[in-house]
Coordinates of C-alpha atoms in Angstrom, one line a residue:
X1 CA 60.8 109.7 69.0
X2 CA 60.0 113.5 69.1
X3 CA 62.0 115.7 66.2
X4 CA 63.3 117.6 69.2
X5 CA 64.4 115.6 71.2
X6 CA 68.4 114.7 70.4
X7 CA 68.3 111.1 69.7
X8 CA 71.8 108.6 71.7
X9 CA 73.3 105.3 70.5
X10 CA 70.6 103.7 71.8
X11 CA 67.2 105.1 69.3
X12 CA 67.2 104.1 65.7
X13 CA 69.9 104.1 63.2
X14 CA 65.9 105.8 60.7
X15 CA 65.7 107.9 63.9
X16 CA 69.6 108.6 64.3
X17 CA 69.9 109.5 60.5
X18 CA 66.3 112.1 60.4
X19 CA 68.3 114.4 63.2
X20 CA 72.0 113.8 62.0
X21 CA 69.8 115.0 58.0
X22 CA 68.8 118.3 59.8
X23 CA 71.9 119.5 60.6
X24 CA 73.4 119.4 57.1
X25 CA 74.8 122.7 55.6
X26 CA 73.3 121.8 52.4
X27 CA 76.3 121.5 49.7
X28 CA 75.2 118.2 49.0
X29 CA 72.0 116.3 47.3
X30 CA 69.7 115.0 50.0
X31 CA 70.1 111.5 49.0
X32 CA 74.5 112.0 48.3
X33 CA 74.2 113.0 52.2
X34 CA 71.7 110.3 53.0
X35 CA 73.1 107.3 51.7
X36 CA 76.5 108.7 53.0
X37 CA 74.8 109.7 57.3
X38 CA 73.0 106.1 57.2
X39 CA 76.9 104.3 56.2
X40 CA 78.0 106.2 59.3
X41 CA 75.5 105.1 61.3
X42 CA 75.0 102.0 60.2
X43 CA 79.2 101.5 61.3
X44 CA 78.4 102.9 64.9
X45 CA 76.4 101.7 66.1
X46 CA 78.7 98.6 67.0
X47 CA 81.0 101.6 69.2
X48 CA 78.1 103.9 70.8
X49 CA 80.6 105.9 73.2
X50 CA 81.5 107.1 69.2
X51 CA 78.1 107.3 68.4
X52 CA 77.0 109.2 71.0
X53 CA 79.9 111.0 70.6
X54 CA 79.0 111.9 66.7
X55 CA 75.2 113.2 68.0
X56 CA 77.0 115.2 70.7
X57 CA 79.5 117.0 67.7
X58 CA 76.9 117.8 65.0
X59 CA 73.4 118.7 67.3
X60 CA 75.3 121.2 69.8
X61 CA 78.0 122.2 66.7
X62 CA 80.2 122.0 68.5
X63 CA 80.2 123.2 71.7
X64 CA 81.0 120.4 73.8
X65 CA 84.2 118.8 73.5
X66 CA 84.1 115.4 72.0
X67 CA 86.6 111.9 71.4
X68 CA 87.0 110.9 67.6
X69 CA 85.1 108.9 65.9
X70 CA 85.5 106.3 64.0
X71 CA 86.0 104.3 60.8
X72 CA 88.2 101.6 59.6
X73 CA 91.1 103.7 57.0
X74 CA 90.3 101.5 53.0
X75 CA 94.1 100.9 50.7
X76 CA 93.2 104.0 48.9
X77 CA 92.6 105.9 51.8
X78 CA 89.4 106.5 49.9
X79 CA 85.4 105.6 51.7
X80 CA 83.0 105.3 48.9
X81 CA 78.9 106.7 48.8
X82 CA 77.0 106.1 45.8
X83 CA 79.5 105.3 43.7
X84 CA 81.6 108.9 44.5
X85 CA 84.6 108.5 46.1
X86 CA 86.3 111.1 47.9
X87 CA 88.3 111.2 51.8
X88 CA 86.0 109.8 54.0
X89 CA 87.0 112.8 56.5
X90 CA 86.2 115.9 54.4
X91 CA 83.2 114.0 52.9
X92 CA 81.7 114.3 56.4
X93 CA 83.2 118.2 57.0
X94 CA 81.5 118.5 54.0
X95 CA 77.8 117.9 54.9
X96 CA 78.1 118.9 58.6
X97 CA 80.7 122.4 58.3
X98 CA 82.0 123.5 55.6
X99 CA 79.6 122.3 51.8
X100 CA 82.9 124.3 49.4
X101 CA 85.7 122.4 51.3
X102 CA 88.0 121.9 49.2
X103 CA 90.4 118.9 50.2
X104 CA 93.9 120.1 51.5
X105 CA 92.1 122.9 53.2
X106 CA 91.6 120.2 56.3
X107 CA 94.1 120.4 59.4
X108 CA 93.0 118.0 61.8
X109 CA 93.0 119.9 66.5
X110 CA 95.9 118.4 68.3
X111 CA 93.7 115.9 70.6
X112 CA 92.4 113.8 67.6
X113 CA 93.9 110.8 67.9
X114 CA 93.1 109.0 64.6
X115 CA 93.0 111.7 61.4
X116 CA 93.2 111.6 58.3
X117 CA 97.0 112.6 58.3
X118 CA 98.4 110.8 61.4
X119 CA 97.8 107.8 58.9
X120 CA 96.2 105.4 61.6
X121 CA 94.4 101.6 60.7
X122 CA 91.5 103.8 61.4
X123 CA 90.0 107.3 60.5
X124 CA 88.6 110.2 62.6
X125 CA 85.3 111.8 61.1
X126 CA 84.2 114.3 63.6
X127 CA 83.5 117.8 61.6
X128 CA 84.7 119.1 65.0
X129 CA 88.1 117.5 65.4
X130 CA 89.1 119.8 62.3
X131 CA 89.8 123.0 61.4
X132 CA 89.9 124.6 57.8
X133 CA 92.9 125.8 56.6
X134 CA 91.9 128.8 53.3
X135 CA 95.1 129.2 50.8
X136 CA 96.1 132.4 50.2
X137 CA 93.8 134.5 47.4
X138 CA 90.8 133.6 48.7
X139 CA 87.8 135.7 47.6
X140 CA 84.9 135.8 49.8
X141 CA 81.8 137.2 48.1
X142 CA 78.4 137.2 48.2
X143 CA 76.2 135.8 45.7
X144 CA 73.0 137.4 44.3
X145 CA 70.8 135.6 46.8
X146 CA 72.1 136.0 49.8
X147 CA 75.1 133.0 50.0
X148 CA 78.8 133.5 50.9
X149 CA 80.9 131.5 48.3
X150 CA 84.2 130.6 48.4
X151 CA 86.3 131.2 45.3
X152 CA 90.3 129.4 45.5
X153 CA 92.4 129.8 42.8
X154 CA 94.5 127.0 43.2
X155 CA 91.5 124.5 42.8
X156 CA 92.7 123.7 40.1
X157 CA 93.6 119.7 38.9
X158 CA 96.2 121.0 36.6
X159 CA 97.5 122.9 39.9
X160 CA 99.8 122.1 42.0
X161 CA 98.3 121.7 45.7
X162 CA 98.4 124.0 49.2
X163 CA 99.2 122.3 52.1
X164 CA 98.0 122.9 54.9
X165 CA 100.8 122.9 57.0
X166 CA 102.4 126.0 54.7
X167 CA 99.8 128.3 55.7
X168 CA 98.2 130.1 58.4
X169 CA 97.7 134.1 58.8
X170 CA 96.0 134.5 54.8
X171 CA 94.1 137.4 54.3
X172 CA 90.6 136.7 53.1
X173 CA 89.5 140.0 50.7
X174 CA 86.3 140.5 51.0
X175 CA 84.2 143.2 48.1
X176 CA 82.0 145.0 47.3
X177 CA 78.7 143.3 46.1
X178 CA 74.7 143.6 46.7
X179 CA 73.5 142.3 49.9
X180 CA 71.6 139.8 51.0
X181 CA 68.1 139.5 53.4
X182 CA 67.6 141.9 56.1
X183 CA 68.6 140.0 59.1
X184 CA 66.4 139.8 62.2
X185 CA 67.8 140.0 65.7
X186 CA 65.2 138.9 68.5
X187 CA 66.7 138.2 71.9
X188 CA 68.1 135.1 72.0
X189 CA 67.9 132.9 75.7
X190 CA 71.7 132.4 76.1
X191 CA 72.3 136.0 77.2
X192 CA 70.8 136.6 80.4
X193 CA 68.9 139.1 81.8
X194 CA 69.1 141.6 84.2
X195 CA 68.9 140.4 87.7
X196 CA 65.8 140.4 89.4
X197 CA 63.7 142.6 85.8
X198 CA 60.0 141.5 85.4
X199 CA 60.2 139.9 82.6
X200 CA 63.1 136.7 82.4
X201 CA 62.1 137.5 78.8
X202 CA 63.5 140.4 78.0
X203 CA 66.2 141.5 76.2
X204 CA 69.4 141.9 77.1
X205 CA 70.3 144.5 75.8
X206 CA 67.8 146.2 76.7
X207 CA 67.6 145.8 80.0
X208 CA 71.9 146.3 80.8
X209 CA 72.5 149.3 78.7
X210 CA 75.9 150.7 78.6
X211 CA 76.0 154.4 78.3
X212 CA 79.0 153.5 75.3
X213 CA 77.9 150.9 73.7
X214 CA 81.8 150.8 72.2
X215 CA 84.9 152.6 72.9
X216 CA 87.3 154.4 69.8
X217 CA 91.7 154.3 70.5
X218 CA 93.5 155.2 67.6
X219 CA 97.3 154.1 67.0
X220 CA 99.9 155.3 64.9
X221 CA 102.7 151.6 64.8
X222 CA 102.4 151.2 68.5
X223 CA 101.2 154.1 69.3
X224 CA 98.1 155.3 70.4
X225 CA 98.0 158.2 69.5
X226 CA 94.8 161.2 71.4
X227 CA 91.9 159.8 73.7
X228 CA 89.9 157.2 73.6
X229 CA 86.9 157.6 72.0
X230 CA 83.6 156.8 74.0
X231 CA 80.5 156.3 71.4
X232 CA 77.1 157.1 73.6
X233 CA 74.6 154.0 72.9
X234 CA 72.3 157.1 71.9
X235 CA 75.2 156.8 68.0
X236 CA 74.0 153.1 66.9
X237 CA 76.1 154.3 64.1
X238 CA 79.4 155.8 64.3
X239 CA 82.1 156.8 61.2
X240 CA 85.7 156.5 61.8
X241 CA 87.1 159.7 58.9
X242 CA 90.9 161.2 58.7
X243 CA 88.7 164.6 58.4
X244 CA 89.2 167.9 61.2
X245 CA 85.6 168.1 62.6
X246 CA 86.3 168.1 66.5
X247 CA 82.9 167.8 67.7
X248 CA 83.2 164.6 68.6
X249 CA 79.6 162.3 68.2
X250 CA 79.1 160.0 66.4
X251 CA 82.1 161.4 64.2
X252 CA 85.9 160.5 65.7
X253 CA 87.5 162.5 63.4
X254 CA 91.6 160.9 63.5
X255 CA 92.6 164.1 60.9
X256 CA 93.0 166.6 63.7
X257 CA 95.5 164.2 66.5
X258 CA 98.8 165.0 66.4
X259 CA 101.8 163.2 67.5
X260 CA 105.6 164.3 67.1
X261 CA 106.5 161.1 66.9
X262 CA 104.8 160.3 64.0
X263 CA 106.8 159.8 60.4
X264 CA 106.4 160.6 57.2
X265 CA 105.4 157.6 56.1
X266 CA 102.3 157.8 58.8
X267 CA 101.7 161.3 57.2
X268 CA 101.1 159.6 53.7
X269 CA 99.0 156.6 54.9
X270 CA 96.7 159.5 56.6
X271 CA 95.8 161.4 54.2
X272 CA 95.0 158.2 52.0
X273 CA 91.5 157.6 55.7
X274 CA 89.0 160.1 53.2
X275 CA 85.8 158.5 54.3
X276 CA 87.0 156.5 56.4
X277 CA 84.4 153.4 57.9
X278 CA 80.9 153.8 59.0
X279 CA 80.9 151.1 61.9
X280 CA 76.7 150.0 63.0
X281 CA 75.5 148.6 65.6
X282 CA 72.9 146.5 65.5
X283 CA 69.8 144.8 67.1
X284 CA 71.6 143.8 71.1
X285 CA 75.4 144.4 69.6
X286 CA 76.0 142.5 67.1
X287 CA 78.4 145.6 64.7
X288 CA 78.7 145.9 60.7
X289 CA 80.9 147.9 59.1
X290 CA 81.1 149.9 55.8
X291 CA 84.1 151.0 54.4
X292 CA 83.7 154.9 53.0
X293 CA 87.2 155.2 51.4
X294 CA 88.5 155.0 48.1
X295 CA 90.8 152.3 49.8
X296 CA 90.5 148.8 51.6
X297 CA 90.9 148.3 56.0
X298 CA 92.4 145.6 56.7
X299 CA 90.3 144.0 60.0
X300 CA 91.3 141.2 62.8
X301 CA 87.2 139.6 63.2
X302 CA 86.9 136.6 65.1
X303 CA 83.4 136.7 63.7
X304 CA 84.5 136.9 60.4
X305 CA 87.5 133.7 61.3
X306 CA 84.9 131.9 62.1
X307 CA 82.4 131.9 58.8
X308 CA 85.7 131.1 56.6
X309 CA 86.5 128.3 58.6
X310 CA 89.7 129.4 60.2
X311 CA 90.7 130.0 64.0
X312 CA 90.7 132.7 65.8
X313 CA 93.3 135.2 65.5
X314 CA 94.4 132.7 62.2
X315 CA 93.2 135.3 58.9
X316 CA 92.8 139.4 58.1
X317 CA 89.7 140.4 56.4
X318 CA 90.6 143.2 53.3
X319 CA 87.4 145.0 53.1
X320 CA 87.3 146.8 49.7
X321 CA 85.4 150.2 49.4
X322 CA 82.0 150.2 49.4
X323 CA 81.7 146.4 51.0
X324 CA 79.2 146.8 54.1
X325 CA 79.3 143.8 56.1
X326 CA 79.0 142.6 59.6
X327 CA 82.1 142.1 61.7
X328 CA 80.8 140.8 65.4
X329 CA 77.9 138.6 66.3
X330 CA 77.5 138.8 70.1
X331 CA 75.6 135.8 70.7
X332 CA 78.3 134.2 69.1
X333 CA 80.5 135.9 71.6
X334 CA 79.2 134.5 74.7
X335 CA 79.1 131.4 74.3
X336 CA 82.3 131.1 72.8
X337 CA 82.5 133.1 76.6
X338 CA 80.6 130.5 78.3
X339 CA 82.4 127.9 76.6
X340 CA 86.5 129.0 76.6
X341 CA 85.9 129.3 80.1
X342 CA 84.3 126.6 81.0
X343 CA 86.7 124.3 79.6
X344 CA 90.0 127.0 81.8
X345 CA 87.9 126.0 84.8
X346 CA 87.7 122.1 84.0
X347 CA 91.0 122.3 83.0
X348 CA 92.3 123.4 86.3
X349 CA 90.4 121.1 87.9
X350 CA 92.1 118.4 86.1
X351 CA 95.9 119.2 86.3
X352 CA 94.8 120.5 90.0
X353 CA 94.3 116.8 90.2
X354 CA 97.2 115.0 88.2
X355 CA 99.3 117.2 90.2
X356 CA 97.6 116.1 94.2
X357 CA 97.8 112.5 91.9
X358 CA 94.5 111.6 91.4
X359 CA 93.9 111.9 87.7
X360 CA 90.6 111.9 86.3
X361 CA 89.5 108.8 84.9
X362 CA 87.9 108.8 81.3
X363 CA 85.6 111.2 80.5
X364 CA 84.9 112.7 84.6
X365 CA 86.5 115.6 83.5
X366 CA 84.0 118.5 84.2
X367 CA 83.0 116.2 80.1
X368 CA 85.3 117.4 78.1
X369 CA 88.0 114.6 76.8
X370 CA 91.3 113.2 78.0
X371 CA 93.2 113.6 75.0
X372 CA 92.6 117.5 75.2
X373 CA 95.5 119.1 76.0
X374 CA 95.1 120.5 80.0
X375 CA 97.8 122.5 79.9
X376 CA 96.8 124.7 77.0
X377 CA 93.3 124.7 77.9
X378 CA 94.1 125.8 81.4
X379 CA 96.3 128.2 80.0
X380 CA 92.6 130.7 79.0
X381 CA 93.5 133.7 80.7
X382 CA 91.1 137.2 81.4
X383 CA 92.7 138.0 78.1
X384 CA 91.9 136.1 76.2
X385 CA 88.8 136.7 76.6
X386 CA 88.5 140.2 76.2
X387 CA 89.8 139.3 73.0
X388 CA 86.9 138.1 71.5
X389 CA 85.1 141.9 72.8
X390 CA 87.5 143.7 70.7
X391 CA 88.8 144.6 66.6
X392 CA 91.4 146.0 65.5
X393 CA 91.0 148.1 62.0
X394 CA 93.6 149.4 59.9
X395 CA 93.3 151.7 57.1
X396 CA 95.2 152.3 53.4
X397 CA 97.9 149.4 54.8
X398 CA 97.3 145.2 56.0
X399 CA 99.1 143.0 57.6
X400 CA 100.4 139.5 57.3
X401 CA 102.3 136.6 55.0
X402 CA 101.1 138.9 51.8
X403 CA 102.4 141.8 53.5
X404 CA 105.6 143.5 55.1
X405 CA 104.2 144.6 57.6
X406 CA 103.7 141.0 59.7
X407 CA 101.7 142.3 62.8
X408 CA 98.9 145.4 62.8
X409 CA 101.4 147.6 65.4
X410 CA 103.7 148.0 61.9
X411 CA 101.3 150.1 60.0
X412 CA 100.8 153.5 60.3
X413 CA 97.0 154.3 61.4
X414 CA 94.5 151.6 63.1
X415 CA 92.2 151.6 65.7
X416 CA 90.8 149.3 68.4
X417 CA 86.6 149.3 69.5
X418 CA 86.3 147.4 72.6
X419 CA 82.9 146.1 73.0
X420 CA 81.3 147.6 75.8
X421 CA 78.7 145.3 76.2
X422 CA 80.6 142.3 75.0
X423 CA 83.0 143.2 77.6
X424 CA 79.6 143.3 79.9
X425 CA 78.8 140.2 79.7
X426 CA 82.2 138.4 80.4
X427 CA 82.9 140.0 83.6
X428 CA 79.6 138.3 84.6
X429 CA 80.9 135.1 82.5
X430 CA 84.0 135.4 84.9
X431 CA 81.8 136.2 88.2
X432 CA 79.8 133.7 87.4
X433 CA 81.9 130.8 85.6
X434 CA 85.6 131.4 88.4
X435 CA 88.8 129.3 86.9
X436 CA 90.1 128.4 89.8
X437 CA 92.6 128.6 91.2
X438 CA 95.4 125.6 92.1
X439 CA 94.5 123.7 95.5
X440 CA 97.8 124.0 97.0
X441 CA 99.1 119.6 97.7
X442 CA 98.8 118.8 102.0

């Protein structure tokens, strides 16, 4: 079997193990990883559909919905590999998703039927049937080598672990650190070129360049103040600060904006915006933030959520003064758009079939596992997809369970950034993959 080809359950164990080894995250030694993967593949050899689900989940990085992948539960619930014992779902989640995972940080997705904490005779070890719920007070820092490390102050044997079910919206901290190696930006095949373009490999960003790469709206509490500021594509770096220069261009000065309903608390917070933040558009549409202010800024970013192993919208990211961090990835956003639109379309079709009494059999709903909550998937709307293309950022004051403010709309001064290239791609996705209306009954 060529290493470029994805194996199936009919291939030899050695070929399957070799392919799955290529996707490990590197937190464990190669010998331990190989032993753990070999052990799992052998246990699944007689359950070909589950082995195929595992191969699909791992080789596509969870891009396609997959079924439970189960092994028998042991008496103490732990799996022994190479003389080490650990909870099986944690062992394989570390191997293929989060090498720095702690044992109490996993929460199963709703459609997982054999999740570890359901106490069934069989245990699902599909890493993409679990979400990471990070414990409170987490610092996401960068080591001198550029690798991200998660430090959890509760991760000690003599302290009580935090149950994943108690954790929801948490603040993840991003202190300043030495930057890692520079990223290179190439044009991925998944971004469509301009229709009629002479070269299919032409960069999507260069072929369909919006006049403005983003729009920035400024809010005080839940009220927009001033007009939306559009940043020309000729200005890949824009500064949002608390000063008063009205000339525009590559600088949005919030100090010049007046609001007759402004309170004393908002006035005080605005005084501390200072040099604010710098937003930088790189490559085809990735966005980085540099905090120039003397005070931290707080960001809602689906990209950072995913990097931290959180569900979208499940965390607030505190970016410290002088920190420079990526907050948006165009390619990842485009993949999410396509997946969510396809899932919603297939789920809506399945619901319509169910209402008509024509309930499809397993595996026949556009490749979506029947165990998925169809009503939840069909509930995905245009607004849900638009949120993928938006960043929100508050100055000085944070929100969430660590603060008295539960929503960004309760913070004194914040901005909402609409990313035009991402919105343009979303428009294309919605045109090519329309979410079907339920068909009328006869």
